[in-house]
Coordinates of C-alpha atoms and ligand atoms in Angstrom, one line a residue:
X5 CA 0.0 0.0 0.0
X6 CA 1.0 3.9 -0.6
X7 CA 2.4 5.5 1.9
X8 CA 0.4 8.7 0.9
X9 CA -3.0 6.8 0.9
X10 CA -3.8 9.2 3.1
X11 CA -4.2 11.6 0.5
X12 CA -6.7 11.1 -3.1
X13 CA -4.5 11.9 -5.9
X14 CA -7.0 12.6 -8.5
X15 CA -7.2 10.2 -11.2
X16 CA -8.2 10.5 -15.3
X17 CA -12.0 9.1 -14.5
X18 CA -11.6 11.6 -11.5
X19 CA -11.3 14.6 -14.1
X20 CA -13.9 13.2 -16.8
X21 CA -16.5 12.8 -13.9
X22 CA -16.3 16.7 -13.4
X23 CA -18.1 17.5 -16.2
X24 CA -21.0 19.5 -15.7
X25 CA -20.9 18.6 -11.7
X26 CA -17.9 21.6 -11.2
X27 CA -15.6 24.1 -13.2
X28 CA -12.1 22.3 -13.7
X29 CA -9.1 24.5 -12.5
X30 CA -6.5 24.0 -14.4
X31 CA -2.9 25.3 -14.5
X32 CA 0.4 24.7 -16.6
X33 CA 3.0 23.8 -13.7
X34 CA 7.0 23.1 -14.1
X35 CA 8.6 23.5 -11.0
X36 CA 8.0 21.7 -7.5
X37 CA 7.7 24.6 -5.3
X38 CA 4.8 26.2 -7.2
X39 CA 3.2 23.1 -8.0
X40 CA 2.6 22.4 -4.1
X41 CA 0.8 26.0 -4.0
X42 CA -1.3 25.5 -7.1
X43 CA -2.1 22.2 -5.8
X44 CA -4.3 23.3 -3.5
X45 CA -6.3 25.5 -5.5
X46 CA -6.5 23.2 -8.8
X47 CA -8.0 19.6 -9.9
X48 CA -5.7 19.5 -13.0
X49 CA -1.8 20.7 -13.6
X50 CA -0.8 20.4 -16.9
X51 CA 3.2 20.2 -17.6
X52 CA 3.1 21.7 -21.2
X53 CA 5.6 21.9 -23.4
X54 CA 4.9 25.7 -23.5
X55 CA 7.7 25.1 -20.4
X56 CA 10.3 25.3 -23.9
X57 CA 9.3 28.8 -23.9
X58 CA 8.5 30.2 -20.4
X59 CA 11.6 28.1 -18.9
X60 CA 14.2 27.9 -21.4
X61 CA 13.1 31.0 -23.8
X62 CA 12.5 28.8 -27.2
X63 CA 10.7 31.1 -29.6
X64 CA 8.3 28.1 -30.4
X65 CA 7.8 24.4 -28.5
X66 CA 9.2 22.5 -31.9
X67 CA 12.6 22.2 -29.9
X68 CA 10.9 20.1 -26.7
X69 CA 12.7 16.6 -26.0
X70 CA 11.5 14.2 -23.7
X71 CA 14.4 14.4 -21.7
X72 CA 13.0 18.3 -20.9
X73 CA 9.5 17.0 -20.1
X74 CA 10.6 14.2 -18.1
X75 CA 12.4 16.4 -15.8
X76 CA 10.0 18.9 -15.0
X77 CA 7.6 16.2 -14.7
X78 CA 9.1 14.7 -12.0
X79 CA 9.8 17.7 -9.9
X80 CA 5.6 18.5 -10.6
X81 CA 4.9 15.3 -9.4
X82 CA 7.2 15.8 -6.3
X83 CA 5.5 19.3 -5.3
X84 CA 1.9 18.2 -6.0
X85 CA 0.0 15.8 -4.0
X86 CA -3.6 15.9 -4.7
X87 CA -4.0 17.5 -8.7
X88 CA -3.7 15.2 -11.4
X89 CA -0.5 15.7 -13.2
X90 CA -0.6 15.7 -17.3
X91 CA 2.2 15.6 -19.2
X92 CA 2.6 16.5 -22.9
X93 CA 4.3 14.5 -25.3
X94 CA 7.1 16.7 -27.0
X95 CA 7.1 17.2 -30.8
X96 CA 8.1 14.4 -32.6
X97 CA 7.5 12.1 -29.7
X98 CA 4.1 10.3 -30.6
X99 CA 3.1 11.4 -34.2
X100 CA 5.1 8.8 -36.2
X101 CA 3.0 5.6 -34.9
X102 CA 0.8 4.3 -31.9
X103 CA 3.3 2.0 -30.8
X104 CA 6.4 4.7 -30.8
X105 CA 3.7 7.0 -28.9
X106 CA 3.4 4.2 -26.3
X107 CA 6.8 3.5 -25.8
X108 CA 8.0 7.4 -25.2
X109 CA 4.6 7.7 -23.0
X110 CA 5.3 5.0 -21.1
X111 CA 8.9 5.9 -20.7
X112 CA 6.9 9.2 -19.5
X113 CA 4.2 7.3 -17.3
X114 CA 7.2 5.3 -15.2
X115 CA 9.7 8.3 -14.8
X116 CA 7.7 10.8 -13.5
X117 CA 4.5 9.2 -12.2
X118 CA 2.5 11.3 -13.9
X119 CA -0.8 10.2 -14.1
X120 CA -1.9 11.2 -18.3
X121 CA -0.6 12.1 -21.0
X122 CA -1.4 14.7 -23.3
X123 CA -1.0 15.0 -27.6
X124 CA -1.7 17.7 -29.9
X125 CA -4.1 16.8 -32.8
X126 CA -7.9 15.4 -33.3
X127 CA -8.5 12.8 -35.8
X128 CA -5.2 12.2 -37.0
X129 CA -4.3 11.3 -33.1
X130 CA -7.8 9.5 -32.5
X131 CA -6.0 5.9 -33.4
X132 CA -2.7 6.6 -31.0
X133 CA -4.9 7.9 -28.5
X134 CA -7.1 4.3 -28.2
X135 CA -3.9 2.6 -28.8
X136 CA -2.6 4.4 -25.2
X137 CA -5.7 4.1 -23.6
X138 CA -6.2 0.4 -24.1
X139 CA -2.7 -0.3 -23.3
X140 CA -3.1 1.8 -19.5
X141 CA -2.6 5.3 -20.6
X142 CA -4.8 7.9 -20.1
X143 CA -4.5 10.4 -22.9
X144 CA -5.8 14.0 -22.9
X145 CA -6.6 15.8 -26.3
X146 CA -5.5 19.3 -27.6
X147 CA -7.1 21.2 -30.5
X148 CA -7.8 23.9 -31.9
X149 CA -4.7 26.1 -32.2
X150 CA -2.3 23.0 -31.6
X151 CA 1.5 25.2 -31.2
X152 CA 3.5 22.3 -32.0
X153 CA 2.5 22.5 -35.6
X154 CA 2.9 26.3 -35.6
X155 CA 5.4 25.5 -39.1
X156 CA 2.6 24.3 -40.8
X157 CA -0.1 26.2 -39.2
X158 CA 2.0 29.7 -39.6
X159 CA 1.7 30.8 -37.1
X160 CA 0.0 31.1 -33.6
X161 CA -4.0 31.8 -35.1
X162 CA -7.3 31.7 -33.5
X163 CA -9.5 28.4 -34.8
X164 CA -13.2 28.8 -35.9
X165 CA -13.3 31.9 -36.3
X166 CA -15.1 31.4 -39.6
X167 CA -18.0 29.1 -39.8
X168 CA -16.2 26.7 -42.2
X169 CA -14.0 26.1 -40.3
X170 CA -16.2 24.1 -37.4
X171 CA -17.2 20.8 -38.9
X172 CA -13.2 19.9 -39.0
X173 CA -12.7 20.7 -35.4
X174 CA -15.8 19.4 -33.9
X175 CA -15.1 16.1 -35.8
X176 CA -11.5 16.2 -34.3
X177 CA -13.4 16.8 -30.5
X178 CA -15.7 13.9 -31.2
X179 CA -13.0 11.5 -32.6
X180 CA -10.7 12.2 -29.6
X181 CA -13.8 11.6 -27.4
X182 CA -14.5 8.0 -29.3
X183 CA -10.8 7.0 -28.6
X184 CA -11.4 7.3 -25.4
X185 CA -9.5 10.4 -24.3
X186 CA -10.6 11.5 -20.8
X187 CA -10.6 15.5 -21.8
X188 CA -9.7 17.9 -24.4
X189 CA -8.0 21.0 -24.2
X190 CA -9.3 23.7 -26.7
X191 CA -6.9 26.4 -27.6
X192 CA -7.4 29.5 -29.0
X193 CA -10.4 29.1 -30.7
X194 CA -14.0 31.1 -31.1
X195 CA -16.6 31.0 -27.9
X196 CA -18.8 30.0 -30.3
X197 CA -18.0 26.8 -31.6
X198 CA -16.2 26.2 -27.7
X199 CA -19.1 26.4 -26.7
X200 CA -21.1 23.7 -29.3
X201 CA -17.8 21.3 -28.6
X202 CA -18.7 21.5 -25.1
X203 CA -22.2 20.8 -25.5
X204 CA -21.6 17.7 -28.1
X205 CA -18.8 15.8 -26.1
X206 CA -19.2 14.0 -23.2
X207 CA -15.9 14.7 -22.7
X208 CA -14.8 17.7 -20.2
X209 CA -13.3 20.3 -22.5
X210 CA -10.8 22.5 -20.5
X211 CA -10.1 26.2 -22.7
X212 CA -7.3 28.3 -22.5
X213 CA -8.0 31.2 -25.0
X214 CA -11.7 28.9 -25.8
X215 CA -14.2 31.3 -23.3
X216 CA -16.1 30.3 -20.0
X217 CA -18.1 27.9 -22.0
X218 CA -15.6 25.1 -21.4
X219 CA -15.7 22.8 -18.7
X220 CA -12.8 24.3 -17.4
X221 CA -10.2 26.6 -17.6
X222 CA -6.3 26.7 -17.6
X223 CA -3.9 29.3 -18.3
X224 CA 0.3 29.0 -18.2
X225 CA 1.0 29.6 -14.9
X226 CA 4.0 32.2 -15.3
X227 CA 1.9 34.1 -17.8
X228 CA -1.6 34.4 -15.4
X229 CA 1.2 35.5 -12.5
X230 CA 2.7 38.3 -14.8
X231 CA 6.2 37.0 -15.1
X232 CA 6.3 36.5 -19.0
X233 CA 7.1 39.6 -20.8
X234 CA 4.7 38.8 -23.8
X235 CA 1.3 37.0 -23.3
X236 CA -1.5 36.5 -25.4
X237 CA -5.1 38.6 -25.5
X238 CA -6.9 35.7 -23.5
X239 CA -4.3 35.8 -20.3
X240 CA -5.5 37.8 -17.2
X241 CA -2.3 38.9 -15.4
X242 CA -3.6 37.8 -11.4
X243 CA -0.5 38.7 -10.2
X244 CA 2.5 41.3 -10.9
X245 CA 5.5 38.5 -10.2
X246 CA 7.8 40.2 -12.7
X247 CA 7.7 43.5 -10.7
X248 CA 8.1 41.6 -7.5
X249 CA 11.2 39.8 -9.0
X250 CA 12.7 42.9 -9.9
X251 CA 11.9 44.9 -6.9
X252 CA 13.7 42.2 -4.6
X253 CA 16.5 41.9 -6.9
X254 CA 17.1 46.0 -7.1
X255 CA 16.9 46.2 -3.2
X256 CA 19.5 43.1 -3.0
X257 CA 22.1 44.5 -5.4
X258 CA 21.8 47.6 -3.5
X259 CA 22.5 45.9 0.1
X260 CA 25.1 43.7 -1.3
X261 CA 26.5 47.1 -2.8
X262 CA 26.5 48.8 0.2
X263 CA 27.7 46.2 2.4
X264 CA 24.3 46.1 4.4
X265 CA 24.1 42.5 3.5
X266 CA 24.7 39.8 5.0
X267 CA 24.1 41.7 8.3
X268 CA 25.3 39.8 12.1
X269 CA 22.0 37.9 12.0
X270 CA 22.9 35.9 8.3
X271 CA 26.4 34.7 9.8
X272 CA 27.4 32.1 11.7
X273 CA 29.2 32.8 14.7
X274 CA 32.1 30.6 16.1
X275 CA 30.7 28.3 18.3
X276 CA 33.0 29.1 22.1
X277 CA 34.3 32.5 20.7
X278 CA 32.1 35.4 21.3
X279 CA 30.8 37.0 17.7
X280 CA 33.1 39.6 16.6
X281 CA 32.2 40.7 13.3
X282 CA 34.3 43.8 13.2
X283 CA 37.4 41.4 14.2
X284 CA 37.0 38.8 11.7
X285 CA 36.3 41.8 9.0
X286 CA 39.3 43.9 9.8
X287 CA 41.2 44.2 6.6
X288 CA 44.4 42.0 7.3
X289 CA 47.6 44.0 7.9
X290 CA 50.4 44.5 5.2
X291 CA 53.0 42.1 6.0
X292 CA 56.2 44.1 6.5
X293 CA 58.8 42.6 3.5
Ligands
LIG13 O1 2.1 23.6 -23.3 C1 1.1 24.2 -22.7 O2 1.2 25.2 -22.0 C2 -0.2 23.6 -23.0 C3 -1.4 24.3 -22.4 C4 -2.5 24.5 -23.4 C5 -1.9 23.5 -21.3 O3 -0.4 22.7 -23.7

């Protein structure tokens, strides 16, 4: 038995069961320390591969490896104890063939005990996704403005905004609800047609960029705390983090410039010796040559 039976981590069915019982809160989470906050405020954390761009300043999330998932995965996993924890399959990870998206999910599933995975792409994923599902992974979905295909796509566009555009991407909902995924994530995509997807699937549909029509919601954490310095129109900034950053940064650089820090009460004495700061910090004298 678990030595954290104690506490539910949600599972997949957990998630799906949501739908139209409560709003999901969702958030994109790389890092242990903020996972454990957001933990206890969300039902879902979502390791995206948008961490290629937040973390490690890519321009796009083409360059992702597995390696870089798998990492910030596990430290997710480590900080969070109740959310479920999603990680997405890199670019060029899962498209090739079911069985080379199992064996890199998988790989994904055992090192960071994560419990989903998430792919980019409707129909044309619907046959990987029932392939992972029936082999014991649960698979979330991601349309609508899908960022890993941004080369093709050119660039980052809003989906349905015209009306011939819907059929394709409700059919690409419906076929990733078939498969058996347990959600779908819409991405930038019209309120409209967010809102028919949600109605049709019986599948929770979690937007970010899709309106409150969705079943739930999730944004990239650093951009909802304002710590990226470019977000897109469907971000609310909750917080000022970048300011906060800064401000604490200034105010040590000034300190450390100053010689204010580290003051007597960030140094450690020696242990029988009474603390003599202005001893130990006389300059030494010149030795006479
Ligand atoms: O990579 C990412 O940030 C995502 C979000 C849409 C969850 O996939």
């Amino acid at each position: 038995m678990s030595l954290h039976a104690q506490t539910h981590r949600l599972m997949a069915p957990d998630i799906a069961a949501m739908k139209r019982v409560k709003p999901i809160v969702a958030l994109t989470s790389y890092h242990a320390h903020t996972a454990a906050i957001a933990d206890k405020y969300c039902d879902l954390l979502i390791v995206g591969d948008s961490l290629g761009m937040v973390m490690h300043g890519f321009e796009t999330t083409v360059p992702v490896t597995l390696d870089m998932m798998i990492v910030h995965g596990r430290a997710v996993v480590r900080g969070a104890r109740r959310a479920l924890v999603v990680v997405d399959m890199p670019f060029g990870s899962y498209e090739e063939s079911p069985s080379v998206a199992f064996r890199n999910a998988a790989r994904v599933m055992k090192e960071t005990d994560c419990g989903a995975v998430k792919l980019e792409g409707g129909r044309r994923m619907a046959e990987t996704t029932r392939y992972l599902v029936d082999r014991g992974i649960p698979v979330m979905g991601h349309i609508g403005l899908t960022p890993q295909s941004i080369n093709v796509l050119g660039g980052f566009k809003t989906q349905g905004r015209t009306r011939d555009e819907w059929p394709a991407i409700e059919a690409d909902a419906l076929a990733l609800s078939d498969a058996g995924a347990f959600a779908v994530v819409l991405e930038a995509m019209s309120a409209p047609l967010a809102a028919r997807i949600t109605e049709q699937v019986p599948i929770p549909t979690i937007g970010i960029g899709a309106s409150s029509h969705c079943d739930g919601q999730v944004l990239v954490m650093e951009d909802m705390l304002g710590l990226s310095p470019r977000v897109p129109k469907f971000v609310k900034k909750f917080g000022a983090v970048a300011t906060a950053i800064e401000d604490a940064i200034r105010a040590y650089a000034e300190e450390v410039g100053a010689r204010r820090f580290p003051g007597t009460e960030h140094t450690y004495a020696m242990k029988d010796e009474p603390r003599d700061l202005a001893a130990v910090t006389k300059k030494p004298k010149k030795l006479s040559t």
